[in-house]
Each structure stands twice: as C-alpha cells, then as structure tokens.
C-alpha cells in the first residue's frame, strides 16, 4: 500500500501521527506522501512526525505539493508516487477534484466528508436539492467498472457512526425505528469566553444548510435548528441541546441499512445556536464578498478571522468529545428478542489524553483515527470492494475490534443500554 | 443669525428641511451654510430643500466643504461665512475639532452629542474614566471669558429630555427621586427580518460602553445591559425591554438639577440586546482592523456594511418612536403637594407623518426639530448665555411652548400622570 494523503491541516496532521505510531509495530504501508497546497505545511507535518515518533516512525513519510482544486494535479502526483490509495483530508469543497483525480490515476480513494449539497431551488426547507454525495454516487458505475474502491465518509461522523449502524442492524435489532447520530462535547478553551474548537466557516455551512432526514423511505429537509432536543451524553459531558444538522450519515445509512428514520443531531448547545441564528440575521454568514470602505471581503471570512484559530487551541482546551449513534427499535438476541430496545453506541475522546499522546486536539484526533483503522483493514484485505461504498457497506466487526484492541488503536468504544427495564408487575 | 451647519447626513439634512419650512413664516436666520466633507452631499441637501420648500425656502441656504476632523478648517469656514452659530450635526468623534474651531472663530456653538468617553482603565464597570462631555466642560472657562455660548446636547436625547427635566424639577416636583430617560420605538422595516433604523456603529458604541448613572451625588458605571426593565411606552408602542446605556443626559442633568438618581434606559428590545451581546462575544464590535485573507478591515465596519443603510430605510419603515423622561419623587402644586408622584413626559413621532411632511424618517426628524427650536430662541434672545451649558440650564417654558405651538413647530409633547390613585380607604 502506498498512500497519498491530500491535506496536512488538523486532520491530515493527526492522521500522519496516528499512522506513524502504528507503523512502529505494524508497518502496513510502504509509503505515505503528505501533500498540501502549501509544501511547507506538509513538511512541518513530516517533521512533527519525526519529532514524536523518531526516524523509524517517519521512514515511510515524505512531503509533496498538490493543488487539491485540480483533478489533473492530484492524478499526476498519484501516478508519480505510485499511490494505491488517495486519502482525502481537505475541505469538502475539494472532494470532486480529488475523487476524480484518484479514479483517473487508477487508485482507491477514501474521504471523511462527501461532495457538497445544493438546496432545493424553491422549497429548501421541505425538499432536497442536490444531496451530499450525489455527485460522487453518480460516478459509482465508473468505479465499479474500473474495479476500484471509493470508500466515502470514513471519519468519525460519518464513519464510525456508520459502522455502529451496521453493528446495530445486524446484531442488536430485529427492526430499527431510528438510527439517530448524536454528537456532543463539553469542551472549553482557557482564556476565551467564546472559542469554537472547530472551523466556524464549516460549522456555519453545516448548520445553516437545510438539515436532511430519512423518513419512511425518502429524504426530505427541515428548517435549520429544527426539533431541539436535550440529549444526555455519557461520561462527564452530560445534557447538551441538540438540533438537526445536514450530515452525510443520513445519506449513507439508508443505502445499505433498513430503518424507518435516519437523523443527525448536533449538540451545538443553546449559546452556539444563538450565535449562528444572529450571524444569519445580520447576513454575516454570507460567503459572497461585500464592499466595506472600499475593500471587498466575505462576511463569513471576517467572522472566522475574528475568532481564535481553532488549530492553535488544542493546548488550551479542556473536556471531551463524544460521537455516537442512538438506535431504537425491536431488539434481537437473548433477553431482547421482540421487545422495544434503545441503545447508544458511542466513542469518547478526552482532550488531555489526545494532546498528551499525539499532540492533537480531541475532535481532530477522533476524526483521524478511523481512516487509519480503515486503511489497515484495506491493506490486509479484511476490507475490500469496488464502487462507491459507505462504511456500513463493509463488515463492522473487524473495524470495531481493531479500533478498540489494546494491540490495535487502543481507543475503546462503548454501548449504553437505554432500554427501560420492564417493571416486575408487567 | 448666520448658521454654519456642519454635516448633511440624516440629521443635518432633516434640520435643513425643518429650518427652511420655518423660514417661510419666520426667517430668523439670514444664512444657513450646509457644510460637509463631501461637498456633493451638502449640495444634495440644498437641492432637496429647494425641491420641497421652493426658492423662497432655500434663499438663505448655500453649500460648502469642510473637514470636521480639523478645527482649523472649521474655524476658517466659520470666519469666511461670518457664522454667528456653528451647528454640529456630525458623528460624535468630531465634536472636539468643531467645538474648538467655533470658539476660535468667535461663534456660538450647538451640538446633539458630546465629546466621547474613555472607560476607567481598571474598573470600567464600576467607576467612570473620562466621561461624555468632560473634554468640553474642561474648556468652559474659555467660553465664559469669550462671552460665547456652547449649548451642548440639544437634540432630543440629550436635548428635549433635559428640558423636560427642568420642567419637572421646577413645576411638578418638590423633591426628585429619579430623573429617568426612557426611549423606545416600535419601528419595523418592510422586507427585512432585521434592519436597525439607526447607525449600528453608533449603537454598538453606546450600548457596549459601560453605562453611567448618577446616584447619591456621584457618577458611577455598571456592566452593559444592566437592570433590564420592561417599560410601557405611550401610543401604540407599548411594552419594550429597556437597559442602561451610556448617554449624555446623565452627565448633564445633575450639573443644574437636584435628583437622587439620574439614569438613561434605552428600549433596545430583547432581540437587539441578543444581537449586541453576540457581536461582543465574537469580537465583531471591535473597531481596530483585523487581517482577513490579506485585507485589513474593521469588524464593526463589516457589520455595518452587511446591514441595509439606515439612511435608505425611511420609506420602508412603519411605526413610531418615543423619547421621554420618567420622573419620580414628591409632588408639588394642587393635589400633588407632599405626595409621591410619578410622571412620564414624552414626545412621539410617527414615521408616516415625518416622511410625508418632511421626507425624513422619524428618529432623525425627532432629533433635528429640537436644535431648530433652540436656534430660533437664541435668534430672538429668549434663550441666551455664556459658557458651556446644557438645555436644562435655560428656561424650559419658551422651548416647550414653541415646539408644540400650532404656529411654532406643531410637534406636541405629552405628560402621562402615572401616580397611583390613593385608595379611598387610605
């Protein structure tokens, strides 16, 4: 396996660190070419890997320059380095050039976010327009014909959440009422009253786009911030207000799994929801430039520039982040067969741990560990396929085992049985 | 009287229209020189006056260019046109050059907002630093020595509110517990979910500066948005949430009038308060430029540019604005002597009326009518004085009468008696 990693921002950098650590005991790839539009940034990642993991860890690594907005640039570099797998770790705006560049180069492809949506032109808050991933699935026949695999949405959400969904549908439930992704955190940043731990540009994009749900065999959309619900997260996180958000899992799970309803709710919390609503009210969510005293500037870029750079906040952050899937339906197996069941499958990462172990903040590390697991499964053949597939199209057991195993990635996931105990009188 | 009007923005433009209308029957000034940094804007105001009031109305008017940030430019123009009165109608950032330029030219001076404050360096939300108007009052001896008058704060608030205060203290109350300015509106703008009817730049300045109060013989400050109170405004406006805001009346009234407490509360309403809090949280209230993708821009300017220009909204506005003074204390005169009393003195302007009559939106018209009344009183000697004086230093009766009289400015004010009726058993 030769990996071309496109993008050495937060997630690309963390993935490099995770792979290098793993290669100490299991060097499953011969090469990792870390490529960025900014070559110096790619070099910084390789240097950071050398610093943390030593010369042995970094042996497979090299840095290169690539223009992720240009499929020809991606194809050329993939051919030049003989990439068997192109791993996309950049902004979703660049999904399509990397996806098509990989196909042209005859490489397999992985990403953690799918091609972007466009709202329905007249009924944006009721009907879907172009959906997340539609552009990629339209090219599925070409990937099948080429016998190559595009494994899309293999971060944590989408990614691990989709693996959880397959596990629930195969092993825990006879019929599923809802596959409900629920994401929440209790992160704070020392010294800042308000400092998002992730890109506010992307958060605005996700949260102000019409959220999509799968309901009774069809996709539809809702107004932003619909159906607020307080979800009680495990660990020290506790209750957080969650709302519907547009997310890939809702588009992936129904393609391979059976459920009445598929949803994604994000634990933004009341304060953040208020901030996003105000930005929209003032037009500060807009990306088109406006003229300010003779200068052209995009209001959303100004909002992002006004806040501290999330990439610099890791050392100042405290708390943990939780990704997970709430599943309701009729159980299967001993003690649950034929009875209503509710479980929350989840994965919690503490920031102090990920900073100490990898020098990566927890949200970014949690995203990056999943493609590392997937690449290892693809390298040794436990995962394989052709076409455009989501994580739920592949067997869940090897993934969940390798993620949690002490001699694997040592990052345990958990399951809360939330089924109410039947009262003794019933 | 020869008036040099500095600034032909919203208020300067409306003041020109009001003066020209008045000159039809009472031409109390020989000249009005409308001066602006942008000569074309001053010329547009003169043209608008000609259009509405005809050649007779506009005879006294001419346009000129001035740099309000430069005292020498103000002085030179005042001397050139032989100004007896310099009327400041620009942003409070330019108070000091206009104020000192007028003094140097030997002219009297009027403004509608006072020199700016600076927060206390270590305890901004408890102690005052440099207060509104401090820089102007520091020069009071020079104005007295020159025998010239600087009449400061003669818009509506400050201005009419201060005249109300003198009226209450002299005629309605034996002792005053609180002079409480309360300002509210029910304005909406057709076609906009959110469109402030006044400069958001100035509103941020006013609302995020530490609010000042006069309490038991001293000035002190509070945190922004302190002591929220729902005040029931007259007319169709009704209840609006009001909070403490830094405003000139609190600095003016205690210099001439006796009251235990002087406050200013602004009816921002819950939504607007939320917006301002969010802007502060995100650092978007800042005026210092930040770097956004290689471009330098002030976040507060971006917020202002993102919203519709309030100067263009008059025709789309609906509703009315109310300025007023809530007075509590022990009454005087028949039926009130020695008893607790509470009155709300107020002035309401409906936007449909001001647009129809003057082509000016109501908030701007309400500000501009008061200096017109003051200039007329100064022209015929009913008001006179030397030094730096607030409106409450001058007799209230001629002002209140001329403002309301049908053959004056025909803009009636009102008084709500809010004293609870004593129950028959007490």
mmCIF file of N, CA, C and O in Angstrom, chain B residues 304-375:
data_model
loop_
_atom_site.group_PDB
_atom_site.id
_atom_site.type_symbol
_atom_site.label_atom_id
_atom_site.label_comp_id
_atom_site.label_asym_id
_atom_site.label_seq_id
_atom_site.Cartn_x
_atom_site.Cartn_y
_atom_site.Cartn_z
ATOM 1 N N UNK B 304 -21.681 46.861 9.955
ATOM 2 C CA UNK B 304 -22.475 47.987 9.438
ATOM 3 C C UNK B 304 -22.726 47.819 7.935
ATOM 4 O O UNK B 304 -23.842 48.046 7.451
ATOM 5 N N UNK B 305 -21.689 47.387 7.203
ATOM 6 C CA UNK B 305 -21.828 47.258 5.745
ATOM 7 C C UNK B 305 -22.731 46.091 5.368
ATOM 8 O O UNK B 305 -23.339 46.080 4.289
ATOM 9 N N UNK B 306 -22.840 45.107 6.251
ATOM 10 C CA UNK B 306 -23.655 43.927 5.954
ATOM 11 C C UNK B 306 -25.145 44.233 6.085
ATOM 12 O O UNK B 306 -25.981 43.567 5.478
ATOM 13 N N UNK B 307 -25.479 45.246 6.874
ATOM 14 C CA UNK B 307 -26.882 45.608 7.083
ATOM 15 C C UNK B 307 -27.285 46.700 6.098
ATOM 16 O O UNK B 307 -26.439 47.430 5.597
ATOM 17 N N UNK B 308 -28.579 46.824 5.825
ATOM 18 C CA UNK B 308 -29.004 47.899 4.925
ATOM 19 C C UNK B 308 -28.681 49.268 5.531
ATOM 20 O O UNK B 308 -28.708 49.431 6.746
ATOM 21 N N UNK B 309 -28.354 50.244 4.688
ATOM 22 C CA UNK B 309 -28.024 51.596 5.135
ATOM 23 C C UNK B 309 -29.283 52.247 5.718
ATOM 24 O O UNK B 309 -30.265 52.448 5.021
ATOM 25 N N UNK B 310 -29.255 52.594 7.030
ATOM 26 C CA UNK B 310 -30.470 53.144 7.648
ATOM 27 C C UNK B 310 -30.965 54.393 6.930
ATOM 28 O O UNK B 310 -32.171 54.673 6.939
ATOM 29 N N UNK B 311 -30.056 55.137 6.281
ATOM 30 C CA UNK B 311 -30.473 56.361 5.584
ATOM 31 C C UNK B 311 -31.434 56.057 4.441
ATOM 32 O O UNK B 311 -32.178 56.935 3.996
ATOM 33 N N UNK B 312 -31.434 54.811 3.968
ATOM 34 C CA UNK B 312 -32.274 54.471 2.819
ATOM 35 C C UNK B 312 -33.598 53.827 3.245
ATOM 36 O O UNK B 312 -34.421 53.483 2.399
ATOM 37 N N UNK B 313 -33.780 53.646 4.557
ATOM 38 C CA UNK B 313 -34.910 52.820 5.007
ATOM 39 C C UNK B 313 -36.185 53.603 5.298
ATOM 40 O O UNK B 313 -37.250 53.001 5.444
ATOM 41 N N UNK B 314 -36.075 54.939 5.401
ATOM 42 C CA UNK B 314 -37.239 55.749 5.784
ATOM 43 C C UNK B 314 -38.534 55.353 5.103
ATOM 44 O O UNK B 314 -39.543 55.102 5.773
ATOM 45 N N UNK B 315 -38.526 55.243 3.774
ATOM 46 C CA UNK B 315 -39.788 54.925 3.085
ATOM 47 C C UNK B 315 -40.319 53.526 3.401
ATOM 48 O O UNK B 315 -41.491 53.254 3.152
ATOM 49 N N UNK B 316 -39.456 52.622 3.900
ATOM 50 C CA UNK B 316 -39.888 51.253 4.172
ATOM 51 C C UNK B 316 -40.264 51.051 5.637
ATOM 52 O O UNK B 316 -40.712 49.976 6.034
ATOM 53 N N UNK B 317 -40.051 52.118 6.450
ATOM 54 C CA UNK B 317 -40.298 51.972 7.876
ATOM 55 C C UNK B 317 -41.771 52.186 8.211
ATOM 56 O O UNK B 317 -42.483 52.932 7.547
ATOM 57 N N UNK B 318 -42.190 51.509 9.277
ATOM 58 C CA UNK B 318 -43.528 51.694 9.837
ATOM 59 C C UNK B 318 -43.380 51.815 11.341
ATOM 60 O O UNK B 318 -42.553 51.124 11.941
ATOM 61 N N UNK B 319 -44.249 52.644 11.938
ATOM 62 C CA UNK B 319 -44.271 52.720 13.389
ATOM 63 C C UNK B 319 -43.888 54.095 13.884
ATOM 64 O O UNK B 319 -43.852 55.065 13.099
ATOM 65 N N UNK B 320 -43.621 54.176 15.174
ATOM 66 C CA UNK B 320 -43.358 55.460 15.808
ATOM 67 C C UNK B 320 -42.225 55.319 16.802
ATOM 68 O O UNK B 320 -41.896 54.216 17.253
ATOM 69 N N UNK B 321 -41.620 56.459 17.157
ATOM 70 C CA UNK B 321 -40.547 56.467 18.141
ATOM 71 C C UNK B 321 -40.921 57.419 19.266
ATOM 72 O O UNK B 321 -41.568 58.444 19.025
ATOM 73 N N UNK B 322 -40.547 57.043 20.481
ATOM 74 C CA UNK B 322 -40.905 57.837 21.650
ATOM 75 C C UNK B 322 -39.663 58.160 22.468
ATOM 76 O O UNK B 322 -38.912 57.266 22.840
ATOM 77 N N UNK B 323 -39.477 59.474 22.742
ATOM 78 C CA UNK B 323 -38.438 59.925 23.662
ATOM 79 C C UNK B 323 -39.138 60.470 24.883
ATOM 80 O O UNK B 323 -40.204 61.091 24.751
ATOM 81 N N UNK B 324 -38.567 60.256 26.063
ATOM 82 C CA UNK B 324 -39.276 60.786 27.225
ATOM 83 C C UNK B 324 -38.505 60.649 28.509
ATOM 84 O O UNK B 324 -37.422 60.051 28.552
ATOM 85 N N UNK B 325 -39.086 61.217 29.561
ATOM 86 C CA UNK B 325 -38.448 61.255 30.875
ATOM 87 C C UNK B 325 -39.444 60.819 31.939
ATOM 88 O O UNK B 325 -40.509 61.434 32.089
ATOM 89 N N UNK B 326 -39.084 59.739 32.634
ATOM 90 C CA UNK B 326 -39.883 59.273 33.761
ATOM 91 C C UNK B 326 -39.342 59.949 35.017
ATOM 92 O O UNK B 326 -38.151 59.848 35.315
ATOM 93 N N UNK B 327 -40.223 60.657 35.731
ATOM 94 C CA UNK B 327 -39.786 61.371 36.935
ATOM 95 C C UNK B 327 -40.553 60.835 38.128
ATOM 96 O O UNK B 327 -41.789 60.711 38.085
ATOM 97 N N UNK B 328 -39.840 60.510 39.205
ATOM 98 C CA UNK B 328 -40.497 60.096 40.447
ATOM 99 C C UNK B 328 -40.000 60.981 41.582
ATOM 100 O O UNK B 328 -38.882 61.502 41.536
ATOM 101 N N UNK B 329 -40.834 61.175 42.587
ATOM 102 C CA UNK B 329 -40.438 61.994 43.734
ATOM 103 C C UNK B 329 -41.666 62.456 44.497
ATOM 104 O O UNK B 329 -42.714 61.795 44.454
ATOM 105 N N UNK B 330 -41.521 63.592 45.168
ATOM 106 C CA UNK B 330 -42.630 64.160 45.925
ATOM 107 C C UNK B 330 -43.168 65.354 45.154
ATOM 108 O O UNK B 330 -42.405 66.264 44.793
ATOM 109 N N UNK B 331 -44.486 65.318 44.873
ATOM 110 C CA UNK B 331 -45.089 66.313 44.005
ATOM 111 C C UNK B 331 -45.177 67.706 44.625
ATOM 112 O O UNK B 331 -44.949 67.899 45.814
ATOM 113 N N UNK B 332 -45.500 68.658 43.771
ATOM 114 C CA UNK B 332 -45.839 69.987 44.281
ATOM 115 C C UNK B 332 -47.079 70.466 43.547
ATOM 116 O O UNK B 332 -47.504 69.879 42.551
ATOM 117 N N UNK B 333 -47.696 71.537 44.076
ATOM 118 C CA UNK B 333 -48.875 72.106 43.421
ATOM 119 C C UNK B 333 -50.147 71.401 43.851
ATOM 120 O O UNK B 333 -50.120 70.377 44.551
ATOM 121 N N UNK B 334 -51.237 71.941 43.416
ATOM 122 C CA UNK B 334 -52.557 71.497 43.849
ATOM 123 C C UNK B 334 -52.784 70.008 43.590
ATOM 124 O O UNK B 334 -52.589 69.524 42.473
ATOM 125 N N UNK B 335 -53.176 69.296 44.643
ATOM 126 C CA UNK B 335 -53.492 67.874 44.503
ATOM 127 C C UNK B 335 -52.283 66.967 44.600
ATOM 128 O O UNK B 335 -52.437 65.751 44.729
ATOM 129 N N UNK B 336 -51.067 67.522 44.490
ATOM 130 C CA UNK B 336 -49.875 66.670 44.496
ATOM 131 C C UNK B 336 -48.905 67.008 45.627
ATOM 132 O O UNK B 336 -48.012 66.225 45.929
ATOM 133 N N UNK B 337 -49.086 68.173 46.243
ATOM 134 C CA UNK B 337 -48.103 68.656 47.217
ATOM 135 C C UNK B 337 -47.872 67.626 48.323
ATOM 136 O O UNK B 337 -48.814 67.118 48.925
ATOM 137 N N UNK B 338 -46.607 67.316 48.550
ATOM 138 C CA UNK B 338 -46.240 66.423 49.647
ATOM 139 C C UNK B 338 -46.551 64.961 49.405
ATOM 140 O O UNK B 338 -46.307 64.118 50.264
ATOM 141 N N UNK B 339 -47.087 64.617 48.219
ATOM 142 C CA UNK B 339 -47.443 63.213 47.954
ATOM 143 C C UNK B 339 -46.490 62.599 46.938
ATOM 144 O O UNK B 339 -45.963 63.298 46.068
ATOM 145 N N UNK B 340 -46.304 61.283 47.020
ATOM 146 C CA UNK B 340 -45.477 60.619 45.986
ATOM 147 C C UNK B 340 -46.094 60.858 44.613
ATOM 148 O O UNK B 340 -47.322 60.795 44.467
ATOM 149 N N UNK B 341 -45.252 61.139 43.628
ATOM 150 C CA UNK B 341 -45.761 61.409 42.288
ATOM 151 C C UNK B 341 -44.868 60.711 41.263
ATOM 152 O O UNK B 341 -43.662 60.544 41.478
ATOM 153 N N UNK B 342 -45.467 60.335 40.137
ATOM 154 C CA UNK B 342 -44.705 59.731 39.042
ATOM 155 C C UNK B 342 -45.314 60.207 37.735
ATOM 156 O O UNK B 342 -46.518 60.039 37.514
ATOM 157 N N UNK B 343 -44.492 60.842 36.889
ATOM 158 C CA UNK B 343 -44.999 61.286 35.582
ATOM 159 C C UNK B 343 -44.029 60.840 34.491
ATOM 160 O O UNK B 343 -42.831 60.659 34.739
ATOM 161 N N UNK B 344 -44.583 60.662 33.300
ATOM 162 C CA UNK B 344 -43.736 60.396 32.128
ATOM 163 C C UNK B 344 -44.009 61.488 31.109
ATOM 164 O O UNK B 344 -45.105 61.569 30.532
ATOM 165 N N UNK B 345 -43.012 62.364 30.913
ATOM 166 C CA UNK B 345 -43.068 63.429 29.913
ATOM 167 C C UNK B 345 -42.519 62.854 28.621
ATOM 168 O O UNK B 345 -41.436 62.240 28.641
ATOM 169 N N UNK B 346 -43.233 63.047 27.522
ATOM 170 C CA UNK B 346 -42.812 62.310 26.329
ATOM 171 C C UNK B 346 -43.145 63.027 25.038
ATOM 172 O O UNK B 346 -43.975 63.946 24.999
ATOM 173 N N UNK B 347 -42.505 62.568 23.979
ATOM 174 C CA UNK B 347 -42.660 63.149 22.635
ATOM 175 C C UNK B 347 -42.622 61.989 21.655
ATOM 176 O O UNK B 347 -41.642 61.238 21.618
ATOM 177 N N UNK B 348 -43.701 61.807 20.912
ATOM 178 C CA UNK B 348 -43.823 60.677 19.995
ATOM 179 C C UNK B 348 -43.875 61.203 18.560
ATOM 180 O O UNK B 348 -44.599 62.155 18.282
ATOM 181 N N UNK B 349 -43.104 60.589 17.666
ATOM 182 C CA UNK B 349 -43.168 60.959 16.246
ATOM 183 C C UNK B 349 -43.462 59.711 15.428
ATOM 184 O O UNK B 349 -42.792 58.685 15.579
ATOM 185 N N UNK B 350 -44.470 59.833 14.596
ATOM 186 C CA UNK B 350 -44.864 58.717 13.728
ATOM 187 C C UNK B 350 -44.105 58.821 12.404
ATOM 188 O O UNK B 350 -44.006 59.900 11.810
ATOM 189 N N UNK B 351 -43.573 57.690 11.945
ATOM 190 C CA UNK B 351 -42.737 57.730 10.739
ATOM 191 C C UNK B 351 -43.515 58.124 9.492
ATOM 192 O O UNK B 351 -43.003 58.857 8.643
ATOM 193 N N UNK B 352 -44.749 57.662 9.382
ATOM 194 C CA UNK B 352 -45.543 58.000 8.199
ATOM 195 C C UNK B 352 -45.707 59.525 8.110
ATOM 196 O O UNK B 352 -45.609 60.123 7.030
ATOM 197 N N UNK B 353 -45.930 60.166 9.278
ATOM 198 C CA UNK B 353 -46.098 61.626 9.309
ATOM 199 C C UNK B 353 -44.816 62.354 8.895
ATOM 200 O O UNK B 353 -44.841 63.235 8.037
ATOM 201 N N UNK B 354 -43.661 61.970 9.491
ATOM 202 C CA UNK B 354 -42.422 62.707 9.199
ATOM 203 C C UNK B 354 -41.971 62.488 7.761
ATOM 204 O O UNK B 354 -41.407 63.378 7.129
ATOM 205 N N UNK B 355 -42.232 61.278 7.225
ATOM 206 C CA UNK B 355 -41.893 61.020 5.820
ATOM 207 C C UNK B 355 -42.763 61.878 4.911
ATOM 208 O O UNK B 355 -42.283 62.490 3.957
ATOM 209 N N UNK B 356 -44.045 61.915 5.207
ATOM 210 C CA UNK B 356 -44.992 62.675 4.391
ATOM 211 C C UNK B 356 -44.694 64.177 4.448
ATOM 212 O O UNK B 356 -44.622 64.855 3.429
ATOM 213 N N UNK B 357 -44.473 64.682 5.653
ATOM 214 C CA UNK B 357 -44.327 66.129 5.833
ATOM 215 C C UNK B 357 -42.944 66.645 5.442
ATOM 216 O O UNK B 357 -42.810 67.760 4.946
ATOM 217 N N UNK B 358 -41.912 65.869 5.734
ATOM 218 C CA UNK B 358 -40.538 66.371 5.554
ATOM 219 C C UNK B 358 -39.638 65.448 4.737
ATOM 220 O O UNK B 358 -38.481 65.772 4.494
ATOM 221 N N UNK B 359 -40.132 64.265 4.364
ATOM 222 C CA UNK B 359 -39.245 63.315 3.684
ATOM 223 C C UNK B 359 -38.102 62.876 4.571
ATOM 224 O O UNK B 359 -37.009 62.579 4.091
ATOM 225 N N UNK B 360 -38.342 62.840 5.894
ATOM 226 C CA UNK B 360 -37.283 62.442 6.839
ATOM 227 C C UNK B 360 -37.833 61.355 7.743
ATOM 228 O O UNK B 360 -38.998 61.432 8.170
ATOM 229 N N UNK B 361 -37.014 60.336 8.050
ATOM 230 C CA UNK B 361 -37.540 59.288 8.931
ATOM 231 C C UNK B 361 -37.636 59.823 10.358
ATOM 232 O O UNK B 361 -36.983 60.786 10.742
ATOM 233 N N UNK B 362 -38.506 59.191 11.147
ATOM 234 C CA UNK B 362 -38.945 59.796 12.402
ATOM 235 C C UNK B 362 -37.846 59.962 13.443
ATOM 236 O O UNK B 362 -37.824 60.961 14.176
ATOM 237 N N UNK B 363 -36.903 59.005 13.519
ATOM 238 C CA UNK B 363 -35.864 59.087 14.549
ATOM 239 C C UNK B 363 -34.979 60.305 14.284
ATOM 240 O O UNK B 363 -34.612 61.059 15.187
ATOM 241 N N UNK B 364 -34.655 60.489 13.022
ATOM 242 C CA UNK B 364 -33.807 61.590 12.595
ATOM 243 C C UNK B 364 -34.563 62.925 12.721
ATOM 244 O O UNK B 364 -34.030 63.923 13.210
ATOM 245 N N UNK B 365 -35.824 62.950 12.320
ATOM 246 C CA UNK B 365 -36.604 64.187 12.401
ATOM 247 C C UNK B 365 -36.757 64.621 13.851
ATOM 248 O O UNK B 365 -36.630 65.803 14.181
ATOM 249 N N UNK B 366 -37.021 63.628 14.736
ATOM 250 C CA UNK B 366 -37.229 63.956 16.149
ATOM 251 C C UNK B 366 -35.970 64.566 16.769
ATOM 252 O O UNK B 366 -36.051 65.430 17.638
ATOM 253 N N UNK B 367 -34.816 64.109 16.314
ATOM 254 C CA UNK B 367 -33.564 64.694 16.795
ATOM 255 C C UNK B 367 -33.411 66.119 16.266
ATOM 256 O O UNK B 367 -33.037 67.028 17.002
ATOM 257 N N UNK B 368 -33.724 66.308 14.993
ATOM 258 C CA UNK B 368 -33.411 67.572 14.314
ATOM 259 C C UNK B 368 -34.341 68.717 14.689
ATOM 260 O O UNK B 368 -33.950 69.889 14.601
ATOM 261 N N UNK B 369 -35.577 68.431 15.100
ATOM 262 C CA UNK B 369 -36.511 69.537 15.356
ATOM 263 C C UNK B 369 -36.067 70.362 16.572
ATOM 264 O O UNK B 369 -36.296 71.572 16.631
ATOM 265 N N UNK B 370 -35.389 69.729 17.518
ATOM 266 C CA UNK B 370 -35.035 70.436 18.751
ATOM 267 C C UNK B 370 -33.969 71.516 18.561
ATOM 268 O O UNK B 370 -34.138 72.628 19.077
ATOM 269 N N UNK B 371 -32.883 71.269 17.822
ATOM 270 C CA UNK B 371 -31.960 72.381 17.574
ATOM 271 C C UNK B 371 -32.595 73.503 16.759
ATOM 272 O O UNK B 371 -32.198 74.662 16.914
ATOM 273 N N UNK B 372 -33.582 73.178 15.916
ATOM 274 C CA UNK B 372 -34.279 74.250 15.188
ATOM 275 C C UNK B 372 -34.989 75.171 16.174
ATOM 276 O O UNK B 372 -34.877 76.408 16.098
ATOM 277 N N UNK B 373 -35.689 74.563 17.146
ATOM 278 C CA UNK B 373 -36.372 75.360 18.177
ATOM 279 C C UNK B 373 -35.351 76.188 18.958
ATOM 280 O O UNK B 373 -35.539 77.400 19.185
ATOM 281 N N UNK B 374 -34.238 75.552 19.335
ATOM 282 C CA UNK B 374 -33.216 76.255 20.123
ATOM 283 C C UNK B 374 -32.622 77.428 19.348
ATOM 284 O O UNK B 374 -32.440 78.522 19.901
ATOM 285 N N UNK B 375 -32.335 77.212 18.068
ATOM 286 C CA UNK B 375 -31.764 78.298 17.256
ATOM 287 C C UNK B 375 -32.731 79.478 17.187
ATOM 288 O O UNK B 375 -32.305 80.643 17.288
#
